[in-house]
Coordinates of C-alpha atoms in Angstrom, one line a residue:
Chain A
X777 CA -5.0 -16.5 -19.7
X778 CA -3.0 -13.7 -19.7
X779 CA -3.0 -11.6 -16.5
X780 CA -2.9 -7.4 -16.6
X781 CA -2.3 -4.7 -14.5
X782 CA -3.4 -1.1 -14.9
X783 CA -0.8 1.8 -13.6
X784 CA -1.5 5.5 -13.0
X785 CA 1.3 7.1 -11.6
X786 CA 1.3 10.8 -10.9
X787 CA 4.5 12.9 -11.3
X788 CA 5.2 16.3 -10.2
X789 CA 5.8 18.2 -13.8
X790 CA 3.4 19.4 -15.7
X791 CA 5.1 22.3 -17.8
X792 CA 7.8 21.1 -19.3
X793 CA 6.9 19.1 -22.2
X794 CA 10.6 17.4 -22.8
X795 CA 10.4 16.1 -19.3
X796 CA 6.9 15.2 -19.9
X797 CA 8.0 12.9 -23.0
X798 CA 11.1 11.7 -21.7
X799 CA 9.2 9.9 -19.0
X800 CA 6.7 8.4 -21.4
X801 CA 9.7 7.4 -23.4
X802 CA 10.9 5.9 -20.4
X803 CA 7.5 3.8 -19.5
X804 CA 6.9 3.2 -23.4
X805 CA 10.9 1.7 -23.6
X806 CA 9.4 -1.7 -21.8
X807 CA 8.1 -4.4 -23.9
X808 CA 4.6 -5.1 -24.2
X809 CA 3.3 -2.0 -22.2
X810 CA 0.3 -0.2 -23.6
X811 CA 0.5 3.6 -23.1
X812 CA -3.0 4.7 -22.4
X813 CA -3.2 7.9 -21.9
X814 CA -1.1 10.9 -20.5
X815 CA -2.4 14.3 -19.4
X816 CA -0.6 17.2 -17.8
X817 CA -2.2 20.3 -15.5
X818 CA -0.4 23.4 -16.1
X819 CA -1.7 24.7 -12.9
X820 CA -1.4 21.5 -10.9
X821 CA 2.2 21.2 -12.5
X822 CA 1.5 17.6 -12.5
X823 CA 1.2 14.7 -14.9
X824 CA -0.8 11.8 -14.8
X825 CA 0.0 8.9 -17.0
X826 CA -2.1 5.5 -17.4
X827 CA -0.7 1.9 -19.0
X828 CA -1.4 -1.1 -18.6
X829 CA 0.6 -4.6 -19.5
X830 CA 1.4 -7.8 -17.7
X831 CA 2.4 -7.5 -14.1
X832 CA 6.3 -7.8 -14.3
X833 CA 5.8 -5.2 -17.3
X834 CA 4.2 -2.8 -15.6
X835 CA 6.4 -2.9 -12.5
X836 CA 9.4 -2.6 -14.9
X837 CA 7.9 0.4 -16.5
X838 CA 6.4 2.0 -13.7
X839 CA 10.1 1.9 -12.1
X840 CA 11.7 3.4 -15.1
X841 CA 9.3 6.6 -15.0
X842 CA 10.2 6.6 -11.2
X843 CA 13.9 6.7 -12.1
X844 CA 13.5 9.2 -15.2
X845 CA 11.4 11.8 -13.0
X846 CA 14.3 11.8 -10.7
X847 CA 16.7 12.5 -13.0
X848 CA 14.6 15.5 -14.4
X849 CA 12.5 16.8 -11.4
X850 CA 13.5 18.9 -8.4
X851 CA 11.5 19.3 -5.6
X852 CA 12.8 22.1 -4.4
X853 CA 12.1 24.1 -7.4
X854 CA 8.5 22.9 -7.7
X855 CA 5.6 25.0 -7.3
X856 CA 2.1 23.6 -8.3
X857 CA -1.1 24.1 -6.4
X858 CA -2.1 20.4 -6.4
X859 CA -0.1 18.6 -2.7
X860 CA 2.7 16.5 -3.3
X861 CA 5.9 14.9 -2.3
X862 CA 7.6 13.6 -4.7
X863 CA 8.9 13.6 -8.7
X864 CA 7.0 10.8 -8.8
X865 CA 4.3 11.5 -6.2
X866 CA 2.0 8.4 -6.2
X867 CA 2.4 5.3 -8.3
X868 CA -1.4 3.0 -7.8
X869 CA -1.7 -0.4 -9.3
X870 CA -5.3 -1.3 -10.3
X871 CA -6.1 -5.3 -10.9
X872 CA -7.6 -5.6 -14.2
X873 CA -7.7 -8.8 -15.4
X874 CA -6.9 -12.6 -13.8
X875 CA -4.8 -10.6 -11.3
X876 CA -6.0 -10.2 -7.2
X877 CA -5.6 -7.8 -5.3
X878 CA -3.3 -9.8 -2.9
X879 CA -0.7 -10.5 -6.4
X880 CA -0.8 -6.8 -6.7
X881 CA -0.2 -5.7 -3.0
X882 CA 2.8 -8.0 -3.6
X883 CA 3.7 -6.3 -6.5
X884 CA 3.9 -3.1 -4.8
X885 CA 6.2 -4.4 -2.1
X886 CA 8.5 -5.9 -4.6
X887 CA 8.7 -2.1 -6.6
X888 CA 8.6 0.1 -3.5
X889 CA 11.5 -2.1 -2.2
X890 CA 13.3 -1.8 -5.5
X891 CA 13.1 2.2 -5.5
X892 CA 13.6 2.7 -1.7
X893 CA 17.1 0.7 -2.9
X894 CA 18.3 1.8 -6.4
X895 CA 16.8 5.3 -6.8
X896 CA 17.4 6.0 -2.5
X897 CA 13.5 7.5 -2.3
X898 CA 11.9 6.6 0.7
X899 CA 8.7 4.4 0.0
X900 CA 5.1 4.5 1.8
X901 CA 2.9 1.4 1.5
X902 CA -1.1 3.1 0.9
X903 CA -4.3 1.9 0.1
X904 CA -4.6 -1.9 -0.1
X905 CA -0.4 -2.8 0.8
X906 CA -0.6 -0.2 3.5
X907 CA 1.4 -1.6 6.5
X908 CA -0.8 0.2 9.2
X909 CA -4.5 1.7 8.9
X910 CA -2.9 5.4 9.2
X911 CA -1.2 4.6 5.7
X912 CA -3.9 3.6 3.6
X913 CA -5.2 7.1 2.7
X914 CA -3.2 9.0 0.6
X915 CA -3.9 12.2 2.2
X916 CA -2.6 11.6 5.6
X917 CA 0.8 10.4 4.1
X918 CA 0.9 13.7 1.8
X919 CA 0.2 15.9 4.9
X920 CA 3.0 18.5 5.0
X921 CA 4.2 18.0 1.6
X922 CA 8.0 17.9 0.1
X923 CA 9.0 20.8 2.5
X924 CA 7.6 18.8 5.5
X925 CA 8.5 15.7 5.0
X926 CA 12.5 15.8 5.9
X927 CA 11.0 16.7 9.3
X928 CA 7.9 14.3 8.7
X929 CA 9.9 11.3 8.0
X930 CA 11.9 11.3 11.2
X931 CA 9.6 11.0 13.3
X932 CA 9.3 7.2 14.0
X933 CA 5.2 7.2 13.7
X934 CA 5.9 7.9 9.6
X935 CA 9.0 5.8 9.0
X936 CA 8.7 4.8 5.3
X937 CA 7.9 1.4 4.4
X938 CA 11.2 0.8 2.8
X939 CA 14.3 3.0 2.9
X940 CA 15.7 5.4 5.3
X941 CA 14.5 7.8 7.3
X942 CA 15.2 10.3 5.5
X943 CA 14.0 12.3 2.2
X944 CA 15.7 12.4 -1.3
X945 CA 17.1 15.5 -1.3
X946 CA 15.3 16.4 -4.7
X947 CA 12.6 13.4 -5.5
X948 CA 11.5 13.7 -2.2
X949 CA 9.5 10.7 -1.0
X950 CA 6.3 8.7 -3.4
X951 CA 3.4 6.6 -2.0
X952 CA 3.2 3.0 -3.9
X953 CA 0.7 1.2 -3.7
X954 CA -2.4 -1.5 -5.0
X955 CA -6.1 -0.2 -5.2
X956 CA -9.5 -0.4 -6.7
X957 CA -9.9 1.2 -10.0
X958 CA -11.2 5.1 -9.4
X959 CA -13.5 6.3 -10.7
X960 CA -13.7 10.3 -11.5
X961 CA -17.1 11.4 -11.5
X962 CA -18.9 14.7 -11.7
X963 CA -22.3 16.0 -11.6
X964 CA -23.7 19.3 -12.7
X965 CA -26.1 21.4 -11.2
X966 CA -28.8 23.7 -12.5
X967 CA -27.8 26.4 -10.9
X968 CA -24.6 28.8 -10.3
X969 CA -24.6 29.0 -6.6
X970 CA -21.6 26.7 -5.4
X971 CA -22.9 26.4 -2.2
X972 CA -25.8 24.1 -2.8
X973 CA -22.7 22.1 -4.8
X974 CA -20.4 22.2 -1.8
X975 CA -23.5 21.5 0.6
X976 CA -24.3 18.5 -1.3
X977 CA -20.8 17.1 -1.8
X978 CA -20.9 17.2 2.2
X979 CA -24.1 15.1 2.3
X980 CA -22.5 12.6 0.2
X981 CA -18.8 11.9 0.8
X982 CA -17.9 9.4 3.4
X983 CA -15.4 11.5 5.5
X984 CA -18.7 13.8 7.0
X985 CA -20.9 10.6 7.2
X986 CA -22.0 10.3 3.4
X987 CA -21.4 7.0 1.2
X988 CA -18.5 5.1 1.7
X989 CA -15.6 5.1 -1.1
X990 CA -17.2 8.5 -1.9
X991 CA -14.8 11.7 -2.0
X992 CA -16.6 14.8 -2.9
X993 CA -16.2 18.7 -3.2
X994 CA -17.9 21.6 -5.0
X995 CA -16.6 23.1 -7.2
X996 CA -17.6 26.2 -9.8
X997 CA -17.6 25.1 -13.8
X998 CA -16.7 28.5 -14.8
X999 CA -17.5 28.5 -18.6
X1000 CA -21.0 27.3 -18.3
X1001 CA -21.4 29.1 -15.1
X1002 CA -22.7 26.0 -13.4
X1003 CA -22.0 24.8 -9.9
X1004 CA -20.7 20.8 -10.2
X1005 CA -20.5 17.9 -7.3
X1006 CA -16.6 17.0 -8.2
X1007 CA -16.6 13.2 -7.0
X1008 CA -14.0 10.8 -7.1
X1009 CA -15.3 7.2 -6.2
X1010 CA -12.5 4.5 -4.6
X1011 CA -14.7 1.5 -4.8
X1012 CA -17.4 1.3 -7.4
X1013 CA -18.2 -2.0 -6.2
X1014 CA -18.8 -0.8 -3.1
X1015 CA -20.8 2.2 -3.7
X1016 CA -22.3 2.3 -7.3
X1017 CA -22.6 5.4 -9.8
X1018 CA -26.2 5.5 -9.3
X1019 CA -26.0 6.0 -5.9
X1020 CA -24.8 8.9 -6.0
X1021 CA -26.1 9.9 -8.8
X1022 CA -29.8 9.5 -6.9
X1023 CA -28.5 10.7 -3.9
X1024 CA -27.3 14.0 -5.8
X1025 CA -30.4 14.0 -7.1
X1026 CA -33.0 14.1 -4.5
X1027 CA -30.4 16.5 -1.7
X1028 CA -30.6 19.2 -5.0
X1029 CA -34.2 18.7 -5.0
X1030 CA -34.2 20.6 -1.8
X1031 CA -33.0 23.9 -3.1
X1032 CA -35.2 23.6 -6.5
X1033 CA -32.3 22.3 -8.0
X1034 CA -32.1 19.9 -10.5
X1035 CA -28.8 17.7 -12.3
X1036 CA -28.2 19.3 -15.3
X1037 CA -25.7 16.0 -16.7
X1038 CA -23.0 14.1 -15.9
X1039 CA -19.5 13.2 -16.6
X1040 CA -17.0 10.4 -16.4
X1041 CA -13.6 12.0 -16.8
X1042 CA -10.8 9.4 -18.1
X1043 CA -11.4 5.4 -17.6
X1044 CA -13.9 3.2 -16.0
X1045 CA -14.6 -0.4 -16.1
X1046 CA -17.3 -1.6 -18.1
X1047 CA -18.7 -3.4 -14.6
X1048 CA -19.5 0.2 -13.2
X1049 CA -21.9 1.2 -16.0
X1050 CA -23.4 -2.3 -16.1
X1051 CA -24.0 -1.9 -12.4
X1052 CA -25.9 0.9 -13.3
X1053 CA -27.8 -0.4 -16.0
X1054 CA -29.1 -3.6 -14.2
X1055 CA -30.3 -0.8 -11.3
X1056 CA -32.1 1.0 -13.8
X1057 CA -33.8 -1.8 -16.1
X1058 CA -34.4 -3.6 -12.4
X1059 CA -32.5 -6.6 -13.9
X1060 CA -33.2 -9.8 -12.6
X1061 CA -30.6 -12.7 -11.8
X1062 CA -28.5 -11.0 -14.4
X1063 CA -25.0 -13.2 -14.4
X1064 CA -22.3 -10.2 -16.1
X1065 CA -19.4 -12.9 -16.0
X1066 CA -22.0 -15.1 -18.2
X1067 CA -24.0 -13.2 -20.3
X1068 CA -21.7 -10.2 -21.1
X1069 CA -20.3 -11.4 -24.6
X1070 CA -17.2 -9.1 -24.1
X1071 CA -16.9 -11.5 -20.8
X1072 CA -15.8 -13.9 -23.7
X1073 CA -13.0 -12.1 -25.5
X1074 CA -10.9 -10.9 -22.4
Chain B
X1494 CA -5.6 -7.5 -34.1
X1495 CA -7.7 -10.8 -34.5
X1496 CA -11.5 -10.5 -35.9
X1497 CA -14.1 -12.7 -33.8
X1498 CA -17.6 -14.0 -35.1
X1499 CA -20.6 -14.6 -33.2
X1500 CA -22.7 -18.0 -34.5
X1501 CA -26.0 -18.9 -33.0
X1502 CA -27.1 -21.8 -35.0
X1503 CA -30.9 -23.3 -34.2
X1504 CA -31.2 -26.8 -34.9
X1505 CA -34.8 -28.7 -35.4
X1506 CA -33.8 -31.3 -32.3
X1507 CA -34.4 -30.7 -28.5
X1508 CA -35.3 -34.2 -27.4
X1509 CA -32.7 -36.6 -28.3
X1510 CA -30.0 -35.6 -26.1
X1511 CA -27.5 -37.8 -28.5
X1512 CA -28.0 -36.0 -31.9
X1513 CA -27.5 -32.7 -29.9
X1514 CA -24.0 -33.9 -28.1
X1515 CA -23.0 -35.0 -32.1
X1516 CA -23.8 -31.5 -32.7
X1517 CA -21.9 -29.8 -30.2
X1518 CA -18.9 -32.5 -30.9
X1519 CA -18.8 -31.5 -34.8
X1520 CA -18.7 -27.4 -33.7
X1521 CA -16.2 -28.0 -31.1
X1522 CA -13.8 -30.2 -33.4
X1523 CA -12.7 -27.2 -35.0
X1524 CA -10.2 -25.6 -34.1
X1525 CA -10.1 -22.4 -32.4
X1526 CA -14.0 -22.3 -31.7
X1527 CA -15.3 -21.5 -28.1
X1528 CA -18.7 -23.0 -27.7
X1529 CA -20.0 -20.5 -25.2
X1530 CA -23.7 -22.4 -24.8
X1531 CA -26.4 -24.6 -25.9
X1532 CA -29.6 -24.8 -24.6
X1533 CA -32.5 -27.0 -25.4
X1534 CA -35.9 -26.9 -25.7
X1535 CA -38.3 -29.9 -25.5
X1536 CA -41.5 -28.4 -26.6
X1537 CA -40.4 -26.8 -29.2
X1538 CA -38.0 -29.8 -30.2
X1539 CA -35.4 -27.2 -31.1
X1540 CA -31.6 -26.3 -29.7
X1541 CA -29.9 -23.3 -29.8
X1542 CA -25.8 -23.1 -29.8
X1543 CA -23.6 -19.7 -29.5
X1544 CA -20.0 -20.0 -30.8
X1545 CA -17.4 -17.4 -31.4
X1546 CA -14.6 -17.8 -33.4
X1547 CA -12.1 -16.4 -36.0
X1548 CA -14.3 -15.6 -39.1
X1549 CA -12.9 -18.9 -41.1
X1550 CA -13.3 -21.2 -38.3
X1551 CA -17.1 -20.3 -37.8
X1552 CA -17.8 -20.7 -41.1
X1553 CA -15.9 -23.9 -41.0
X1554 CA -17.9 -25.0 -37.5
X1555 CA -21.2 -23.6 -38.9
X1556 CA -20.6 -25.8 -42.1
X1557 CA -20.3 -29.2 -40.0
X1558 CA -23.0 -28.3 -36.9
X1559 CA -25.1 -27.9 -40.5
X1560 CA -23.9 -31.9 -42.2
X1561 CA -23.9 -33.4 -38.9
X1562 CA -27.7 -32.0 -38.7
X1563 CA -28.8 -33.3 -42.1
X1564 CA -27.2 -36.3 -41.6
X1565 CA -29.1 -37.2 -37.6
X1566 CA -32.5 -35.0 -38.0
X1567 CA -35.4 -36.1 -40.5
X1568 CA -37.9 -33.1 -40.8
X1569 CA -40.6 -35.4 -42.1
X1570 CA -40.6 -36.4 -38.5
X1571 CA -40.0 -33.9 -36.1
X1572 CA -43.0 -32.1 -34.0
X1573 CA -42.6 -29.1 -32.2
X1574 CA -44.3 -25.6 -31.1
X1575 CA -41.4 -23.8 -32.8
X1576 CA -41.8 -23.1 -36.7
X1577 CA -39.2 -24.7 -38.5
X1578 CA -38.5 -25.1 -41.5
X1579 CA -34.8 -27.3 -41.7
X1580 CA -32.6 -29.6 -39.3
X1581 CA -30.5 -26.9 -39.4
X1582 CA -33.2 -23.9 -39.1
X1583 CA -31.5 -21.1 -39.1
X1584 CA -27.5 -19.6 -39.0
X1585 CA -27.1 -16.1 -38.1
X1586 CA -23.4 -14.6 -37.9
X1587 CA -22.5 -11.6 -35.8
X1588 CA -20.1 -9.2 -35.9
X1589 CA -18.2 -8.9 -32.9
X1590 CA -14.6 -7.6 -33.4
X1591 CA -12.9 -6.2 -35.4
X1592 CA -15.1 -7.1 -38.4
X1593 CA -17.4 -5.1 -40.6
X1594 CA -21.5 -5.9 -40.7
X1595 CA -20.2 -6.6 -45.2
X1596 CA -17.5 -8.8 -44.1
X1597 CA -19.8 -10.7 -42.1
X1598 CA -22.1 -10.8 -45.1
X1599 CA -19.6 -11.6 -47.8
X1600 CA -18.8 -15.3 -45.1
X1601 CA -22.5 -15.9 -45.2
X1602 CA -22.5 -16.3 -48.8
X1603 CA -19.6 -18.5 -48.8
X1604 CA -21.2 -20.7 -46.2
X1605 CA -24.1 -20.7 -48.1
X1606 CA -22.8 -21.4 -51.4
X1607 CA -21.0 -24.5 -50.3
X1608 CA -24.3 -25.7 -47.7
X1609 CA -25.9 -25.8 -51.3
X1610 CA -23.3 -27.4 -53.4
X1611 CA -22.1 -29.9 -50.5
X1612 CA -25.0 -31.0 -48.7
X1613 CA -28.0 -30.3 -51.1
X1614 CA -30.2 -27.9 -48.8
X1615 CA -31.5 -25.1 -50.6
X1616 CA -30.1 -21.8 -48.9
X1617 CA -32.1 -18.5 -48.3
X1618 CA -30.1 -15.3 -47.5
X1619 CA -31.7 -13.1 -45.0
X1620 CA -31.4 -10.1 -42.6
X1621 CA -28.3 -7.9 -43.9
X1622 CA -27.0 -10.7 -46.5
X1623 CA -31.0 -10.7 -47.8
X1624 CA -30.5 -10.3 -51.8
X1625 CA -34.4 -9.3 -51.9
X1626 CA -36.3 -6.9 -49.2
X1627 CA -39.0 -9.3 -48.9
X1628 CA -36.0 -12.3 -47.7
X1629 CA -35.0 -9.9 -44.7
X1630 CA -37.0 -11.4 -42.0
X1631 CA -36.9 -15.0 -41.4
X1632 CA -40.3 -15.6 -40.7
X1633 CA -41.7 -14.2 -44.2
X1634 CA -38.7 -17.0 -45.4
X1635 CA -40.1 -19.9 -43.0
X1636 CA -43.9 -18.9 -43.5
X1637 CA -45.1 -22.7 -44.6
X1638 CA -42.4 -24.5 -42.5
X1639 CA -40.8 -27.7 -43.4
X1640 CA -44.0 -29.1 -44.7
X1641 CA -45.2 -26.1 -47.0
X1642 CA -41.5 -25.6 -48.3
X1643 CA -41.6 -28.2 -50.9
X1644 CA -44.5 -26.5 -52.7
X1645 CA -43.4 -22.5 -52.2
X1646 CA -39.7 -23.3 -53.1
X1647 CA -40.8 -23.9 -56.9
X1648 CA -42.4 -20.5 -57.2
X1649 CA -39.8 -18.2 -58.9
X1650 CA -40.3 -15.5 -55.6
X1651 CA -39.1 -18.3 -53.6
X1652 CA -36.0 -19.4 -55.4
X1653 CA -33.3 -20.0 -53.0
X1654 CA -30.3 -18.2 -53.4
X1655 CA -27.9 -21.1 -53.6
X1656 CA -28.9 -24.8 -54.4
X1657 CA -32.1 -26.0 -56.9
X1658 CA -35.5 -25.2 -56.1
X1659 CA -36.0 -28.6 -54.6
X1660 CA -35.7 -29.3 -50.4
X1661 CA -33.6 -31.9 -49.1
X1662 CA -36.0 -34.6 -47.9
X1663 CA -34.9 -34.8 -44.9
X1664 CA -33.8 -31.8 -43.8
X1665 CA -35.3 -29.3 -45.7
X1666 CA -34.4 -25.8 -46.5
X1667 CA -31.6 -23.1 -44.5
X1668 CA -31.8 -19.7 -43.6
X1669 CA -28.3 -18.2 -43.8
X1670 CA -27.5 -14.2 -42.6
X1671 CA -25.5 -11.8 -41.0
X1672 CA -27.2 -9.8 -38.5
X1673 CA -26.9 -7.6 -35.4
X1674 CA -26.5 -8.8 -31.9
X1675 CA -30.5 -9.9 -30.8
X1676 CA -31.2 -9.0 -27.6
X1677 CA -33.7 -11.4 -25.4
X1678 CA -35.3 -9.0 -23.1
X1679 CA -38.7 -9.4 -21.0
X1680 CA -40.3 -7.1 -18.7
X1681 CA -42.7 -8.3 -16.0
X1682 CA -45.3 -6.3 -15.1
X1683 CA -47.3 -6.7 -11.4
X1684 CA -50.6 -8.0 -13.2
X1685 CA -51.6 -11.4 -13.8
X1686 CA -53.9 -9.9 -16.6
X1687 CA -51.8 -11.3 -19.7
X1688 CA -54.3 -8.7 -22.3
X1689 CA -52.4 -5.8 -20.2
X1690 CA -48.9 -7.6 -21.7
X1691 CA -50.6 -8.1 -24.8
X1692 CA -51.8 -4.5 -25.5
X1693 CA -48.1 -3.0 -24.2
X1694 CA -46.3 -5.8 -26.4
X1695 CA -48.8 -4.5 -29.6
X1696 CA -47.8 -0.8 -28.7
X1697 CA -44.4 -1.2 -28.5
X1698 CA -43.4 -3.5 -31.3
X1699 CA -42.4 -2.4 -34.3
X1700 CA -44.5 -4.6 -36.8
X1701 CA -47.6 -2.6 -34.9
X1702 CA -46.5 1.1 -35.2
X1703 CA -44.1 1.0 -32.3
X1704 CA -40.4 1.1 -31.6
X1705 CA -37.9 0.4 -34.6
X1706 CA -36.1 -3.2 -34.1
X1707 CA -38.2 -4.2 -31.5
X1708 CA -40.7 -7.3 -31.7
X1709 CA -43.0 -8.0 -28.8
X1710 CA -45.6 -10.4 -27.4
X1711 CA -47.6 -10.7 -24.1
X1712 CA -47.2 -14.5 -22.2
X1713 CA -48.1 -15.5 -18.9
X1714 CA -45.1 -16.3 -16.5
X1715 CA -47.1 -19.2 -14.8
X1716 CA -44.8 -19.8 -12.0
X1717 CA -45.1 -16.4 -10.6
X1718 CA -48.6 -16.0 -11.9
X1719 CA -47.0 -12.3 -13.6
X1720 CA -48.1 -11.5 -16.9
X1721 CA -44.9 -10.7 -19.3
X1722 CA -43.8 -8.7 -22.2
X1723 CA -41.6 -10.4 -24.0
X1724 CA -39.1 -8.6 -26.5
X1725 CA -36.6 -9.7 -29.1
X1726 CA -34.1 -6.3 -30.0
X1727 CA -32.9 -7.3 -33.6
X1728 CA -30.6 -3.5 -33.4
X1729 CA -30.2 -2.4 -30.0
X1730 CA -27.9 0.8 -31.5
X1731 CA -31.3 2.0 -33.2
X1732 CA -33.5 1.3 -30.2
X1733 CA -32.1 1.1 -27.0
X1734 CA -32.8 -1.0 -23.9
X1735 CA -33.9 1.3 -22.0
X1736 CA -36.3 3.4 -24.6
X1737 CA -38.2 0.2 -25.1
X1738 CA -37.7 -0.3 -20.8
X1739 CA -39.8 3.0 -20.4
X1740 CA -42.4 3.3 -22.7
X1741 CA -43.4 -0.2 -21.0
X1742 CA -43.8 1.1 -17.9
X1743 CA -45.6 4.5 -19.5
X1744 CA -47.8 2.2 -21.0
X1745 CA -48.7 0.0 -17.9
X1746 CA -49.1 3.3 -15.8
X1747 CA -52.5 3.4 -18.0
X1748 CA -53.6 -0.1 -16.5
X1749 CA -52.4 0.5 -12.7
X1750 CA -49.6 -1.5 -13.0
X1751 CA -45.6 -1.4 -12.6
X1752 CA -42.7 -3.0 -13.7
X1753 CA -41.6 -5.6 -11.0
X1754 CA -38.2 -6.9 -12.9
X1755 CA -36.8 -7.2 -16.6
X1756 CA -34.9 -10.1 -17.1
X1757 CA -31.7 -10.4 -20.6
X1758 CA -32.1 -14.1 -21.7
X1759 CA -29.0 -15.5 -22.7
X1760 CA -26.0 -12.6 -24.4
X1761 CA -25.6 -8.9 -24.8
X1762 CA -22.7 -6.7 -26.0
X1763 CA -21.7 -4.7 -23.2
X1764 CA -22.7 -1.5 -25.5
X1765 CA -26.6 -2.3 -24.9
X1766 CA -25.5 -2.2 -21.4
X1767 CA -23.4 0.7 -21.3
X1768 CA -25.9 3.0 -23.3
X1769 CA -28.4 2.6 -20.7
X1770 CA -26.1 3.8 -17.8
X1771 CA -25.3 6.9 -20.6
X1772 CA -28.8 7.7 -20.6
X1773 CA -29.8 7.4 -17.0
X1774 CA -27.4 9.4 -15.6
X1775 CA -27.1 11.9 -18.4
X1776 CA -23.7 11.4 -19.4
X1777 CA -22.0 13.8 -21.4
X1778 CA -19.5 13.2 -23.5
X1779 CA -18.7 10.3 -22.7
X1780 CA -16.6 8.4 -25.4
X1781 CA -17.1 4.6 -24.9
X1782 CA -14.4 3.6 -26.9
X1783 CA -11.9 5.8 -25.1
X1784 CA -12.9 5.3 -21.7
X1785 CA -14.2 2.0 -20.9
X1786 CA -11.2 0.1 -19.6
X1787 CA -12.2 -3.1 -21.4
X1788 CA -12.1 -1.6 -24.9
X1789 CA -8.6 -1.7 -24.1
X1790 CA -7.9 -5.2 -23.4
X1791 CA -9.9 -6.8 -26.2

């Protein structure tokens, strides 16, 4: 059985198309690499781009769009309102399939040591590889952003992972590193007042005491005038869809509120809806690795 | 891409653990085949086996799990609670990837063709390869059984399709089709009362006025003294999981009584799965093919 690896690196363009397809060119160029999907914010000035392929594949390709976004993108030019702190910001990998999560925390060492050396970009180690509990969220190793980070990376508390202390002078610095599959999750309210939104996205993420794995803001979904929950969800195995969803739920309940519908933006795995389903139908002793036929053809 | 086949063959022997192994040793001997399970039952003197399989390798497999039947079963003496009506009872193939429902149909009549000409069982077409409305469902075929197919055969409505209007002696006559995915689904209600199961299963069935696709009885689940509804889904895209899920417990609201569990026997495409999470949390938009990770990887 064939092992694969999914990859979602971010990079820091999202205006120029030519830079845009040069780096898919450069990801597509490796052999048996399946380009997913690729989708740029003009605003953000950011790209996101998803493959998947077998392990050394994907390492080989995600290393390629690493060095083509350095070629192309400057740091010091870039403006964008999403943070970031590098050409190529982030660069996850995701076990898919007869992979662990230890092979692919090993896989991230092996890359980010390979970049810190051939491209000179510092590397930090986040999420699953991170080296020390301070580097596994993304957000604390972002903090200051390309213009902080020559000053950042100095001090010895946020020495990268591999390379020196000391930024690419236009490429900046990425994060690298192995997670769960994320899951992008909204849900809309029935109602335009974003701050029953933003009150419930409070309740429910994890960093003010909500559900673990859960990251959640409000937001305002201007063309239907509807105030949404904007969730992103780092461990559906942890915390399932429907929890959320019912927890959603029953806090909008409080202001007369109720969820309007729901939305799965980009990829999940198929485990995360059947999680939900087997809540739902109050499935008993229900065996997915058995009894899902699709179990069978991977 | 490669096309895969679903075959779940039911053969009239659940008691002689020998003639089954033969069976599972003449499907398996072909190449390429994954015997997924096989499961027997003693009262109803009657074996089930699921196999997937390039389509020309399960009509190859289907073809000997048929001769090696005929050759080890004699219907003149076989007792069992099951109606039956062959050694080899009934062969259903399913669509699974990358093949169309007609495809499936067109292999059918190939097997069936050569079941005829090489072993001597007459052959009915039914479900989606039926050649006649009435042949569509397998028990209008099998109405008589083994012991009242010697006499019906030789009426001109109940010409086979392939083969004389004459049984094999000893094993009898085939049902041959392709078919939808069949979903084995029970609900258990909190009620020992099995007329409660009985009047829900009569409401929701199909043959009774109810739900499209959706056959139903009411039995007793002895061991936890629970009565049961139990449901075959012949289509679960025209009726749903989870439609069929809550008109039940509408229906048992009338009697006092909830559902304590549901319980899949056996298989189910992910998609019966995955439309029930769409529904429950009011997805919008959601494309499966697109965005559930596996789609990519099979």
């Amino acid at each position: 059985m064939s092992s694969i690896i999914e990859c979602i690196p971010n990079f820091s363009e999202g205006r120029r198309p030519e830079v845009i397809e040069a780096i898919a060119e450069a990801i597509k160029s490796v052999d048996d690499i399946q380009l997913l999907n690729y989708s740029s914010d003009q605003s953000h000035n950011r790209s996101v781009f998803t493959f998947i392929g077998a392990p050394e594949s994907v390492k080989e390709a995600a290393f390629k769009g690493a060095k083509k976004a350095a070629e192309l993108i400057d740091m010091t030019k870039h403006r964008g309102e999403h943070p970031r702190m590098g050409a190529v910001d982030v660069i996850p990998f995701v076990p898919v399939k007869n992979i662990t999560m230890q092979e692919c925390v090993n896989l991230t060492k092996e890359l980010g040591e390979r970049i810190a050396r051939e491209l000179s970009i510092p590397v930090f180690l986040y999420e699953e590889s991170a080296t020390r509990p301070e580097r596994r969220n993304l957000a604390d190793i972002r903090r200051g952003e390309f213009e902080g980070m020559a000053e950042k990376i100095k001090d010895p508390a946020w020495a990268p992972d591999f390379g020196k202390a000391e930024i690419h002078p236009t490429a900046g610095v990425v994060a690298v590193g192995a997670r769960m599959p994320l899951i992008a999750y909204n849900v809309n309210l029935s109602t335009s007042d974003i701050n029953i939104a933003r009150n419930i996205a409070k309740i429910i993420r994890e960093s003010s005491g909500g559900l673990k794995c859960v990251k959640a803001i409000g937001v305002m979904l201007e063309d239907r005038n509807l105030a949404q929950v904007s969730i992103n969800m780092t461990n559906y195995e942890k915390t399932s869809l429907y929890r959320v969803f019912e927890l959603i739920r029953t806090e909008a309940r409080r202001y007369g509120v109720h969820i309007v519908g729901s939305e799965i933006v980009g990829l999940t795995p198929m485990n995360a809806l059947i999680d939900v389903a087997k809540f739902y139908l109050q499935l008993e002793g229900f065996d997915d690795k058995k009894q899902v036929l699709e179990n069978y053809l991977l």
